[in-house]
Amino acid sequence: MLILVTGATGKVGQHFISGVLNDPGFSQARIRALCHNRLRPETERVEVISGSIADRETVAKALAGVTHVVHLATCKEIPADVMDVTVKGLFWLLEEFRTSPTARQFVLIGGDAAIGHFFYHHEAPITEATPHQAYPGCYALSKVLEEVMLEQFRIQYGINTCCLRAPWIMEKDDFRFSLSFGLDVFGGPDWKTLVPSADAERYARNGTVPLLLDADGRPLKRNFVHVEDLVSAILSAIDNPRAEGQLFNICMDRPVDYGEVAGYLTRTRGLDSIDIASQFHSNWMDNSKARYLLDWSPAYDLEMLIDSAWDYERSKDDPRIVWYPG
C-alpha cells in the first residue's frame, strides 16, 4: 500500500500520516506526501514530493505506483488560486488515477461548505442526499465542484472513490480561540467586530465567550468534528468495500449548541457569555450513514471538545499559526 497524501503538512494531513504510521493494521503501508508551501521530514516509510497539484507533471510523478489517494489539499477564499488548486488540481489527480495500473481507491475530504454551512435554513437534518448549495465566496463553490467532479469521474470511469464531508475541523486549542473576542480569534465570525471595541477588549481580557444566536433568536447549532475523529473515519474507509462510491457526513453526533457551550463554561470555568445576534441558521449534519456503513463513531462530544481545548497547553515550539487566509 502506497498512499499519496495531498495537503500533507496541514492539520488533517499531519494527523492522518501519524495515524497510518501508528496503526498496526497499516504496518506495511507507505506514505508519499505531496507538499506545496511547507515540507515535512522524510522517514523510512514517508517520502516527500514538493510541488503544486495544479501542475500535471508534478501530479504524474506523485501518483506513480500509488495505490490510494487521500486528497486533503484545498484553497480558502483566494480567488486567484482557488480554481487552479481545487478544480484543475483535482482534475489532474483523477485523470492520473483513472489510468494508473496500481490505483485502488481515491478518498476526498469534502466540507460542509458544499451544503451551505450555516448560511441556509434546513427543515430537517442534513444528510448525504441534501442538494449542494454554496454560500457566497469562491471557497464554498470550490467544495461543490470537488464533490461533483469526484462523483462524475466515478460514473464515467468506474473508479473506486469515497468522499468524507467534514464540517469545521478542530484540534488542540482551536475551539477555545474560535470563541475569542481578541486579535487571536480563529476562523469566523470575527467576534470583536460585532461589539464596541472597548467591550471586545474587556471580553477578551476576561475570557467572555460569545453566545451566537440564529436568525430565529435561539442559540445557534453549528457542526464541528475533531481531527482525531476525522482521521479515524478516513482509516475506516480505506479498502472498506462499503465505502466504495459513497459520500459520508463525518461530524459529531450532535451539533455544537452555543447556548450549551456558554452554560458549560460558566459552570465549569466561571466564564461569562454575551449574546450575539446573527442571520445564520442552525442546522444538524446527520452522521448515521457513516455510523452504519463504516461502523465508525466520533469519540468527541461537546464536553470533551470544550475541555480538551481549554486544558490544552502549547509548548514554546508550537505557536498558534493560521497558515491560510479566509
C-alpha positions as YAML, in Angstrom:
chain: A
units: angstrom
residues:
- id: 1
  name: MET
  ca: [0.00, 0.00, 0.00]
- id: 2
  name: LEU
  ca: [1.40, 3.37, -1.08]
- id: 3
  name: ILE
  ca: [-0.83, 6.27, -0.03]
- id: 4
  name: LEU
  ca: [-0.47, 9.66, -1.69]
- id: 5
  name: VAL
  ca: [-1.46, 12.41, 0.74]
- id: 6
  name: THR
  ca: [-2.04, 15.88, -0.66]
- id: 7
  name: GLY
  ca: [-2.04, 18.74, 1.83]
- id: 8
  name: ALA
  ca: [0.29, 16.56, 3.89]
- id: 9
  name: THR
  ca: [1.56, 19.32, 6.19]
- id: 10
  name: GLY
  ca: [-1.90, 20.61, 7.10]
- id: 11
  name: LYS
  ca: [-3.90, 19.85, 10.21]
- id: 12
  name: VAL
  ca: [-5.57, 16.73, 8.86]
- id: 13
  name: GLY
  ca: [-2.58, 15.61, 6.80]
- id: 14
  name: GLN
  ca: [-0.22, 15.52, 9.75]
- id: 15
  name: HIS
  ca: [-2.69, 13.63, 11.94]
- id: 16
  name: PHE
  ca: [-3.58, 11.20, 9.15]
- id: 17
  name: ILE
  ca: [0.06, 10.33, 8.44]
- id: 18
  name: SER
  ca: [0.66, 9.74, 12.15]
- id: 19
  name: GLY
  ca: [-2.49, 7.63, 12.27]
- id: 20
  name: VAL
  ca: [-1.30, 5.39, 9.45]
- id: 21
  name: LEU
  ca: [2.21, 5.02, 10.86]
- id: 22
  name: ASN
  ca: [0.90, 4.13, 14.34]
- id: 23
  name: ASP
  ca: [-1.91, 1.76, 13.32]
- id: 24
  name: PRO
  ca: [-0.87, -1.93, 13.33]
- id: 25
  name: GLY
  ca: [-3.39, -2.55, 10.56]
- id: 26
  name: PHE
  ca: [-1.35, -0.30, 8.28]
- id: 27
  name: SER
  ca: [2.09, -1.55, 9.31]
- id: 28
  name: GLN
  ca: [3.02, -2.31, 5.70]
- id: 29
  name: ALA
  ca: [1.71, 0.97, 4.28]
- id: 30
  name: ARG
  ca: [3.99, 3.69, 2.99]
- id: 31
  name: ILE
  ca: [3.20, 7.37, 2.57]
- id: 32
  name: ARG
  ca: [4.05, 9.73, -0.25]
- id: 33
  name: ALA
  ca: [3.50, 13.28, 1.00]
- id: 34
  name: LEU
  ca: [2.82, 15.90, -1.67]
- id: 35
  name: CYS
  ca: [3.77, 19.25, -0.16]
- id: 36
  name: HIS
  ca: [3.44, 22.76, -1.57]
- id: 37
  name: ASN
  ca: [4.33, 25.68, 0.72]
- id: 38
  name: ARG
  ca: [5.78, 23.65, 3.59]
- id: 39
  name: LEU
  ca: [7.80, 20.45, 3.73]
- id: 40
  name: ARG
  ca: [7.96, 17.63, 6.26]
- id: 41
  name: PRO
  ca: [10.83, 15.30, 7.15]
- id: 42
  name: GLU
  ca: [11.28, 12.09, 5.19]
- id: 43
  name: THR
  ca: [11.49, 8.78, 7.02]
- id: 44
  name: GLU
  ca: [11.81, 5.13, 6.08]
- id: 45
  name: ARG
  ca: [8.06, 4.99, 5.39]
- id: 46
  name: VAL
  ca: [7.41, 8.58, 4.33]
- id: 47
  name: GLU
  ca: [8.75, 10.15, 1.16]
- id: 48
  name: VAL
  ca: [8.17, 13.77, 0.19]
- id: 49
  name: ILE
  ca: [7.45, 15.37, -3.18]
- id: 50
  name: SER
  ca: [7.32, 19.14, -3.50]
- id: 51
  name: GLY
  ca: [5.05, 20.89, -5.96]
- id: 52
  name: SER
  ca: [1.54, 22.01, -6.82]
- id: 53
  name: ILE
  ca: [-1.35, 19.75, -7.80]
- id: 54
  name: ALA
  ca: [-2.16, 22.37, -10.44]
- id: 55
  name: ASP
  ca: [0.91, 21.13, -12.35]
- id: 56
  name: ARG
  ca: [0.20, 17.94, -14.30]
- id: 57
  name: GLU
  ca: [3.83, 16.74, -14.37]
- id: 58
  name: THR
  ca: [4.02, 17.04, -10.58]
- id: 59
  name: VAL
  ca: [0.80, 15.07, -10.22]
- id: 60
  name: ALA
  ca: [2.00, 12.35, -12.61]
- id: 61
  name: LYS
  ca: [5.21, 11.96, -10.62]
- id: 62
  name: ALA
  ca: [3.33, 11.93, -7.33]
- id: 63
  name: LEU
  ca: [0.89, 9.22, -8.48]
- id: 64
  name: ALA
  ca: [3.45, 6.81, -9.93]
- id: 65
  name: GLY
  ca: [2.95, 3.45, -8.21]
- id: 66
  name: VAL
  ca: [0.36, 4.82, -5.79]
- id: 67
  name: THR
  ca: [-2.45, 2.54, -4.61]
- id: 68
  name: HIS
  ca: [-4.51, 5.05, -2.60]
- id: 69
  name: VAL
  ca: [-5.03, 8.80, -2.71]
- id: 70
  name: VAL
  ca: [-6.19, 10.81, 0.30]
- id: 71
  name: HIS
  ca: [-6.87, 14.27, -1.11]
- id: 72
  name: LEU
  ca: [-6.75, 16.97, 1.54]
- id: 73
  name: ALA
  ca: [-5.21, 19.94, -0.27]
- id: 74
  name: THR
  ca: [-7.60, 22.85, -0.68]
- id: 75
  name: CYS
  ca: [-7.69, 26.61, -1.07]
- id: 76
  name: LYS
  ca: [-9.64, 29.09, 1.00]
- id: 77
  name: GLU
  ca: [-11.01, 32.47, -0.11]
- id: 78
  name: ILE
  ca: [-8.24, 33.19, -2.62]
- id: 79
  name: PRO
  ca: [-9.92, 33.82, -6.00]
- id: 80
  name: ALA
  ca: [-6.62, 33.98, -7.86]
- id: 81
  name: ASP
  ca: [-5.69, 30.42, -6.82]
- id: 82
  name: VAL
  ca: [-8.87, 28.55, -5.99]
- id: 83
  name: MET
  ca: [-9.75, 27.19, -9.44]
- id: 84
  name: ASP
  ca: [-6.17, 26.12, -10.19]
- id: 85
  name: VAL
  ca: [-5.91, 24.24, -6.91]
- id: 86
  name: THR
  ca: [-9.36, 22.79, -6.29]
- id: 87
  name: VAL
  ca: [-10.64, 22.27, -9.82]
- id: 88
  name: LYS
  ca: [-7.63, 21.83, -12.10]
- id: 89
  name: GLY
  ca: [-5.66, 20.13, -9.32]
- id: 90
  name: LEU
  ca: [-8.37, 17.59, -8.60]
- id: 91
  name: PHE
  ca: [-8.89, 17.04, -12.32]
- id: 92
  name: TRP
  ca: [-5.21, 16.14, -12.85]
- id: 93
  name: LEU
  ca: [-5.25, 13.85, -9.83]
- id: 94
  name: LEU
  ca: [-8.31, 11.99, -11.09]
- id: 95
  name: GLU
  ca: [-7.00, 11.83, -14.65]
- id: 96
  name: GLU
  ca: [-3.76, 10.21, -13.49]
- id: 97
  name: PHE
  ca: [-5.59, 7.97, -11.02]
- id: 98
  name: ARG
  ca: [-8.06, 6.57, -13.56]
- id: 99
  name: THR
  ca: [-5.27, 5.47, -15.92]
- id: 100
  name: SER
  ca: [-2.91, 4.13, -13.26]
- id: 101
  name: PRO
  ca: [-2.44, 0.33, -13.17]
- id: 102
  name: THR
  ca: [-1.81, 0.41, -9.40]
- id: 103
  name: ALA
  ca: [-4.63, 2.74, -8.29]
- id: 104
  name: ARG
  ca: [-7.20, 1.17, -5.94]
- id: 105
  name: GLN
  ca: [-9.06, 3.93, -4.06]
- id: 106
  name: PHE
  ca: [-9.44, 7.72, -4.15]
- id: 107
  name: VAL
  ca: [-10.63, 9.40, -0.93]
- id: 108
  name: LEU
  ca: [-11.64, 13.07, -0.99]
- id: 109
  name: ILE
  ca: [-12.14, 15.10, 2.17]
- id: 110
  name: GLY
  ca: [-15.01, 17.45, 1.40]
- id: 111
  name: GLY
  ca: [-16.58, 20.15, 3.53]
- id: 112
  name: ASP
  ca: [-19.94, 21.34, 4.77]
- id: 113
  name: ALA
  ca: [-19.38, 24.49, 2.71]
- id: 114
  name: ALA
  ca: [-20.76, 22.36, -0.15]
- id: 115
  name: ILE
  ca: [-24.18, 22.29, 1.51]
- id: 116
  name: GLY
  ca: [-24.18, 25.86, 2.76]
- id: 117
  name: HIS
  ca: [-22.73, 25.59, 6.26]
- id: 118
  name: PHE
  ca: [-24.99, 27.82, 8.44]
- id: 119
  name: PHE
  ca: [-25.98, 30.22, 5.68]
- id: 120
  name: TYR
  ca: [-29.22, 28.47, 4.69]
- id: 121
  name: HIS
  ca: [-32.25, 27.17, 6.53]
- id: 122
  name: HIS
  ca: [-32.89, 23.41, 6.54]
- id: 123
  name: GLU
  ca: [-36.22, 21.91, 7.52]
- id: 124
  name: ALA
  ca: [-34.60, 18.62, 8.54]
- id: 125
  name: PRO
  ca: [-31.18, 17.20, 9.38]
- id: 126
  name: ILE
  ca: [-28.60, 17.47, 6.59]
- id: 127
  name: THR
  ca: [-27.98, 14.08, 5.02]
- id: 128
  name: GLU
  ca: [-25.85, 13.00, 2.10]
- id: 129
  name: ALA
  ca: [-28.93, 13.46, -0.10]
- id: 130
  name: THR
  ca: [-29.21, 17.19, 0.70]
- id: 131
  name: PRO
  ca: [-28.64, 19.20, -2.51]
- id: 132
  name: HIS
  ca: [-25.47, 21.22, -2.97]
- id: 133
  name: GLN
  ca: [-25.86, 24.91, -2.17]
- id: 134
  name: ALA
  ca: [-22.72, 27.02, -1.95]
- id: 135
  name: TYR
  ca: [-22.77, 30.17, 0.15]
- id: 136
  name: PRO
  ca: [-21.23, 33.39, -1.25]
- id: 137
  name: GLY
  ca: [-17.49, 33.24, -1.99]
- id: 138
  name: CYS
  ca: [-15.15, 31.06, -4.01]
- id: 139
  name: TYR
  ca: [-14.32, 28.52, -1.30]
- id: 140
  name: ALA
  ca: [-17.82, 27.10, -0.94]
- id: 141
  name: LEU
  ca: [-18.19, 26.94, -4.71]
- id: 142
  name: SER
  ca: [-14.93, 25.01, -4.94]
- id: 143
  name: LYS
  ca: [-16.16, 22.43, -2.40]
- id: 144
  name: VAL
  ca: [-19.29, 21.84, -4.50]
- id: 145
  name: LEU
  ca: [-17.22, 21.44, -7.67]
- id: 146
  name: GLU
  ca: [-14.90, 18.95, -5.95]
- id: 147
  name: GLU
  ca: [-17.74, 16.66, -4.89]
- id: 148
  name: VAL
  ca: [-19.43, 16.85, -8.29]
- id: 149
  name: MET
  ca: [-16.20, 16.13, -10.18]
- id: 150
  name: LEU
  ca: [-15.41, 13.13, -7.98]
- id: 151
  name: GLU
  ca: [-18.89, 11.71, -8.50]
- id: 152
  name: GLN
  ca: [-18.76, 12.19, -12.26]
- id: 153
  name: PHE
  ca: [-15.36, 10.52, -12.60]
- id: 154
  name: ARG
  ca: [-16.78, 7.54, -10.74]
- id: 155
  name: ILE
  ca: [-19.73, 7.43, -13.11]
- id: 156
  name: GLN
  ca: [-17.61, 7.98, -16.23]
- id: 157
  name: TYR
  ca: [-14.79, 5.55, -15.47]
- id: 158
  name: GLY
  ca: [-15.97, 3.25, -12.67]
- id: 159
  name: ILE
  ca: [-13.13, 4.17, -10.33]
- id: 160
  name: ASN
  ca: [-13.33, 3.45, -6.60]
- id: 161
  name: THR
  ca: [-14.00, 6.77, -4.89]
- id: 162
  name: CYS
  ca: [-15.20, 7.91, -1.49]
- id: 163
  name: CYS
  ca: [-15.95, 11.38, -0.15]
- id: 164
  name: LEU
  ca: [-15.89, 12.18, 3.55]
- id: 165
  name: ARG
  ca: [-17.65, 15.50, 4.11]
- id: 166
  name: ALA
  ca: [-16.48, 17.28, 7.26]
- id: 167
  name: PRO
  ca: [-17.61, 20.49, 8.95]
- id: 168
  name: TRP
  ca: [-15.16, 22.75, 10.81]
- id: 169
  name: ILE
  ca: [-12.21, 20.62, 11.95]
- id: 170
  name: MET
  ca: [-10.86, 21.21, 15.45]
- id: 171
  name: GLU
  ca: [-7.59, 20.25, 17.15]
- id: 172
  name: LYS
  ca: [-5.59, 21.33, 20.21]
- id: 173
  name: ASP
  ca: [-6.94, 24.71, 21.43]
- id: 174
  name: ASP
  ca: [-8.74, 25.63, 18.19]
- id: 175
  name: PHE
  ca: [-12.21, 25.64, 19.71]
- id: 176
  name: ARG
  ca: [-11.16, 27.96, 22.52]
- id: 177
  name: PHE
  ca: [-9.75, 30.50, 20.08]
- id: 178
  name: SER
  ca: [-12.77, 30.20, 17.80]
- id: 179
  name: LEU
  ca: [-14.63, 31.91, 20.67]
- id: 180
  name: SER
  ca: [-12.11, 34.69, 21.33]
- id: 181
  name: PHE
  ca: [-13.03, 38.39, 21.20]
- id: 182
  name: GLY
  ca: [-9.34, 39.19, 20.69]
- id: 183
  name: LEU
  ca: [-6.97, 39.52, 17.75]
- id: 184
  name: ASP
  ca: [-6.18, 35.83, 18.21]
- id: 185
  name: VAL
  ca: [-9.64, 34.71, 17.06]
- id: 186
  name: PHE
  ca: [-9.57, 31.55, 14.93]
- id: 187
  name: GLY
  ca: [-11.96, 31.49, 11.97]
- id: 188
  name: GLY
  ca: [-15.27, 33.28, 11.95]
- id: 189
  name: PRO
  ca: [-17.32, 35.11, 12.93]
- id: 190
  name: ASP
  ca: [-14.78, 37.75, 13.91]
- id: 191
  name: TRP
  ca: [-16.42, 38.48, 17.25]
- id: 192
  name: LYS
  ca: [-14.52, 41.69, 18.04]
- id: 193
  name: THR
  ca: [-16.10, 43.39, 15.03]
- id: 194
  name: LEU
  ca: [-19.62, 42.64, 16.28]
- id: 195
  name: VAL
  ca: [-19.40, 44.60, 19.55]
- id: 196
  name: PRO
  ca: [-17.96, 48.01, 20.54]
- id: 197
  name: SER
  ca: [-14.16, 47.88, 20.64]
- id: 198
  name: ALA
  ca: [-13.96, 48.68, 24.36]
- id: 199
  name: ASP
  ca: [-16.34, 45.81, 25.10]
- id: 200
  name: ALA
  ca: [-14.35, 43.45, 22.88]
- id: 201
  name: GLU
  ca: [-11.16, 44.28, 24.76]
- id: 202
  name: ARG
  ca: [-12.86, 43.62, 28.08]
- id: 203
  name: TYR
  ca: [-14.40, 40.37, 26.89]
- id: 204
  name: ALA
  ca: [-11.03, 39.18, 25.57]
- id: 205
  name: ARG
  ca: [-9.33, 40.06, 28.84]
- id: 206
  name: ASN
  ca: [-11.95, 38.30, 30.97]
- id: 207
  name: GLY
  ca: [-12.38, 35.24, 28.75]
- id: 208
  name: THR
  ca: [-16.02, 36.06, 27.99]
- id: 209
  name: VAL
  ca: [-17.40, 33.89, 25.20]
- id: 210
  name: PRO
  ca: [-19.98, 34.72, 22.53]
- id: 211
  name: LEU
  ca: [-23.37, 33.05, 22.66]
- id: 212
  name: LEU
  ca: [-24.26, 33.14, 18.99]
- id: 213
  name: LEU
  ca: [-27.97, 33.35, 18.22]
- id: 214
  name: ASP
  ca: [-29.51, 32.14, 14.97]
- id: 215
  name: ALA
  ca: [-31.93, 34.03, 12.73]
- id: 216
  name: ASP
  ca: [-34.81, 32.93, 14.97]
- id: 217
  name: GLY
  ca: [-33.14, 34.32, 18.11]
- id: 218
  name: ARG
  ca: [-32.28, 30.89, 19.54]
- id: 219
  name: PRO
  ca: [-28.78, 29.66, 20.40]
- id: 220
  name: LEU
  ca: [-27.21, 28.62, 17.11]
- id: 221
  name: LYS
  ca: [-26.40, 24.97, 16.42]
- id: 222
  name: ARG
  ca: [-23.28, 24.51, 14.28]
- id: 223
  name: ASN
  ca: [-21.45, 21.38, 13.19]
- id: 224
  name: PHE
  ca: [-17.87, 20.50, 14.15]
- id: 225
  name: VAL
  ca: [-15.58, 17.49, 14.09]
- id: 226
  name: HIS
  ca: [-12.35, 16.82, 15.92]
- id: 227
  name: VAL
  ca: [-9.39, 15.95, 13.72]
- id: 228
  name: GLU
  ca: [-8.87, 12.66, 15.57]
- id: 229
  name: ASP
  ca: [-12.42, 11.57, 14.72]
- id: 230
  name: LEU
  ca: [-11.98, 12.57, 11.07]
- id: 231
  name: VAL
  ca: [-8.75, 10.58, 10.83]
- id: 232
  name: SER
  ca: [-10.43, 7.53, 12.36]
- id: 233
  name: ALA
  ca: [-13.15, 7.82, 9.70]
- id: 234
  name: ILE
  ca: [-10.58, 8.00, 6.90]
- id: 235
  name: LEU
  ca: [-8.83, 4.92, 8.21]
- id: 236
  name: SER
  ca: [-12.20, 3.16, 8.45]
- id: 237
  name: ALA
  ca: [-12.95, 3.98, 4.81]
- id: 238
  name: ILE
  ca: [-9.65, 2.81, 3.31]
- id: 239
  name: ASP
  ca: [-10.13, -0.51, 1.49]
- id: 240
  name: ASN
  ca: [-13.61, -0.80, 3.00]
- id: 241
  name: PRO
  ca: [-15.92, -2.24, 0.32]
- id: 242
  name: ARG
  ca: [-18.91, -0.50, 1.93]
- id: 243
  name: ALA
  ca: [-17.24, 2.87, 1.26]
- id: 244
  name: GLU
  ca: [-16.98, 2.41, -2.49]
- id: 245
  name: GLY
  ca: [-18.75, 5.18, -4.37]
- id: 246
  name: GLN
  ca: [-20.16, 6.66, -1.17]
- id: 247
  name: LEU
  ca: [-20.45, 10.14, 0.36]
- id: 248
  name: PHE
  ca: [-20.43, 10.33, 4.16]
- id: 249
  name: ASN
  ca: [-21.07, 13.13, 6.64]
- id: 250
  name: ILE
  ca: [-18.27, 12.93, 9.21]
- id: 251
  name: CYS
  ca: [-19.14, 15.04, 12.23]
- id: 252
  name: MET
  ca: [-20.02, 14.99, 15.91]
- id: 253
  name: ASP
  ca: [-23.21, 13.12, 16.83]
- id: 254
  name: ARG
  ca: [-24.88, 16.42, 17.74]
- id: 255
  name: PRO
  ca: [-24.06, 19.92, 16.52]
- id: 256
  name: VAL
  ca: [-22.44, 22.33, 18.94]
- id: 257
  name: ASP
  ca: [-25.11, 24.46, 20.62]
- id: 258
  name: TYR
  ca: [-23.65, 27.86, 21.54]
- id: 259
  name: GLY
  ca: [-26.07, 28.09, 24.47]
- id: 260
  name: GLU
  ca: [-24.84, 24.78, 25.85]
- id: 261
  name: VAL
  ca: [-21.24, 25.90, 25.35]
- id: 262
  name: ALA
  ca: [-21.85, 29.12, 27.31]
- id: 263
  name: GLY
  ca: [-23.64, 27.27, 30.08]
- id: 264
  name: TYR
  ca: [-20.93, 24.63, 30.42]
- id: 265
  name: LEU
  ca: [-18.12, 27.21, 30.52]
- id: 266
  name: THR
  ca: [-19.99, 29.17, 33.18]
- id: 267
  name: ARG
  ca: [-20.49, 26.07, 35.34]
- id: 268
  name: THR
  ca: [-17.01, 24.62, 34.94]
- id: 269
  name: ARG
  ca: [-14.76, 27.64, 34.48]
- id: 270
  name: GLY
  ca: [-16.74, 30.63, 35.72]
- id: 271
  name: LEU
  ca: [-16.69, 32.36, 32.33]
- id: 272
  name: ASP
  ca: [-19.35, 34.83, 31.31]
- id: 273
  name: SER
  ca: [-21.05, 34.96, 27.91]
- id: 274
  name: ILE
  ca: [-22.64, 37.66, 25.79]
- id: 275
  name: ASP
  ca: [-25.46, 37.18, 23.28]
- id: 276
  name: ILE
  ca: [-24.52, 37.88, 19.66]
- id: 277
  name: ALA
  ca: [-27.41, 38.18, 17.20]
- id: 278
  name: SER
  ca: [-27.00, 36.88, 13.65]
- id: 279
  name: GLN
  ca: [-28.85, 35.92, 10.49]
- id: 280
  name: PHE
  ca: [-27.18, 32.49, 10.41]
- id: 281
  name: HIS
  ca: [-29.25, 29.32, 10.61]
- id: 282
  name: SER
  ca: [-28.98, 26.36, 12.94]
- id: 283
  name: ASN
  ca: [-28.52, 23.02, 11.25]
- id: 284
  name: TRP
  ca: [-27.76, 19.41, 12.09]
- id: 285
  name: MET
  ca: [-25.49, 17.20, 9.98]
- id: 286
  name: ASP
  ca: [-26.61, 13.58, 10.23]
- id: 287
  name: ASN
  ca: [-23.72, 11.09, 10.51]
- id: 288
  name: SER
  ca: [-25.95, 7.99, 10.60]
- id: 289
  name: LYS
  ca: [-24.74, 6.70, 7.24]
- id: 290
  name: ALA
  ca: [-21.10, 6.66, 8.34]
- id: 291
  name: ARG
  ca: [-22.02, 5.06, 11.64]
- id: 292
  name: TYR
  ca: [-23.93, 2.34, 9.80]
- id: 293
  name: LEU
  ca: [-21.75, 1.58, 6.77]
- id: 294
  name: LEU
  ca: [-18.29, 2.33, 8.18]
- id: 295
  name: ASP
  ca: [-19.01, 1.16, 11.74]
- id: 296
  name: TRP
  ca: [-17.50, 4.50, 12.76]
- id: 297
  name: SER
  ca: [-18.47, 6.82, 15.57]
- id: 298
  name: PRO
  ca: [-16.91, 10.03, 16.90]
- id: 299
  name: ALA
  ca: [-15.19, 9.98, 20.27]
- id: 300
  name: TYR
  ca: [-15.63, 13.70, 20.91]
- id: 301
  name: ASP
  ca: [-18.82, 15.09, 22.39]
- id: 302
  name: LEU
  ca: [-19.44, 18.69, 23.43]
- id: 303
  name: GLU
  ca: [-17.86, 18.46, 26.88]
- id: 304
  name: MET
  ca: [-14.78, 16.67, 25.55]
- id: 305
  name: LEU
  ca: [-14.40, 19.23, 22.75]
- id: 306
  name: ILE
  ca: [-14.54, 22.12, 25.23]
- id: 307
  name: ASP
  ca: [-12.36, 20.60, 27.94]
- id: 308
  name: SER
  ca: [-9.67, 19.45, 25.52]
- id: 309
  name: ALA
  ca: [-9.43, 22.96, 24.05]
- id: 310
  name: TRP
  ca: [-9.37, 24.84, 27.36]
- id: 311
  name: ASP
  ca: [-6.98, 22.38, 29.03]
- id: 312
  name: TYR
  ca: [-4.51, 22.29, 26.14]
- id: 313
  name: GLU
  ca: [-1.14, 23.83, 26.93]
- id: 314
  name: ARG
  ca: [1.05, 24.77, 23.99]
- id: 315
  name: SER
  ca: [4.78, 24.26, 24.11]
- id: 316
  name: LYS
  ca: [7.07, 27.13, 23.12]
- id: 317
  name: ASP
  ca: [7.94, 25.38, 19.86]
- id: 318
  name: ASP
  ca: [4.26, 25.05, 18.87]
- id: 319
  name: PRO
  ca: [2.96, 28.61, 18.37]
- id: 320
  name: ARG
  ca: [-0.55, 29.21, 17.07]
- id: 321
  name: ILE
  ca: [-0.16, 29.93, 13.36]
- id: 322
  name: VAL
  ca: [-3.03, 30.28, 10.88]
- id: 323
  name: TRP
  ca: [-1.48, 29.21, 7.59]
- id: 324
  name: TYR
  ca: [-4.26, 30.29, 5.27]
- id: 325
  name: PRO
  ca: [-6.25, 33.49, 4.81]
- id: 326
  name: GLY
  ca: [-10.04, 33.45, 4.73]
...
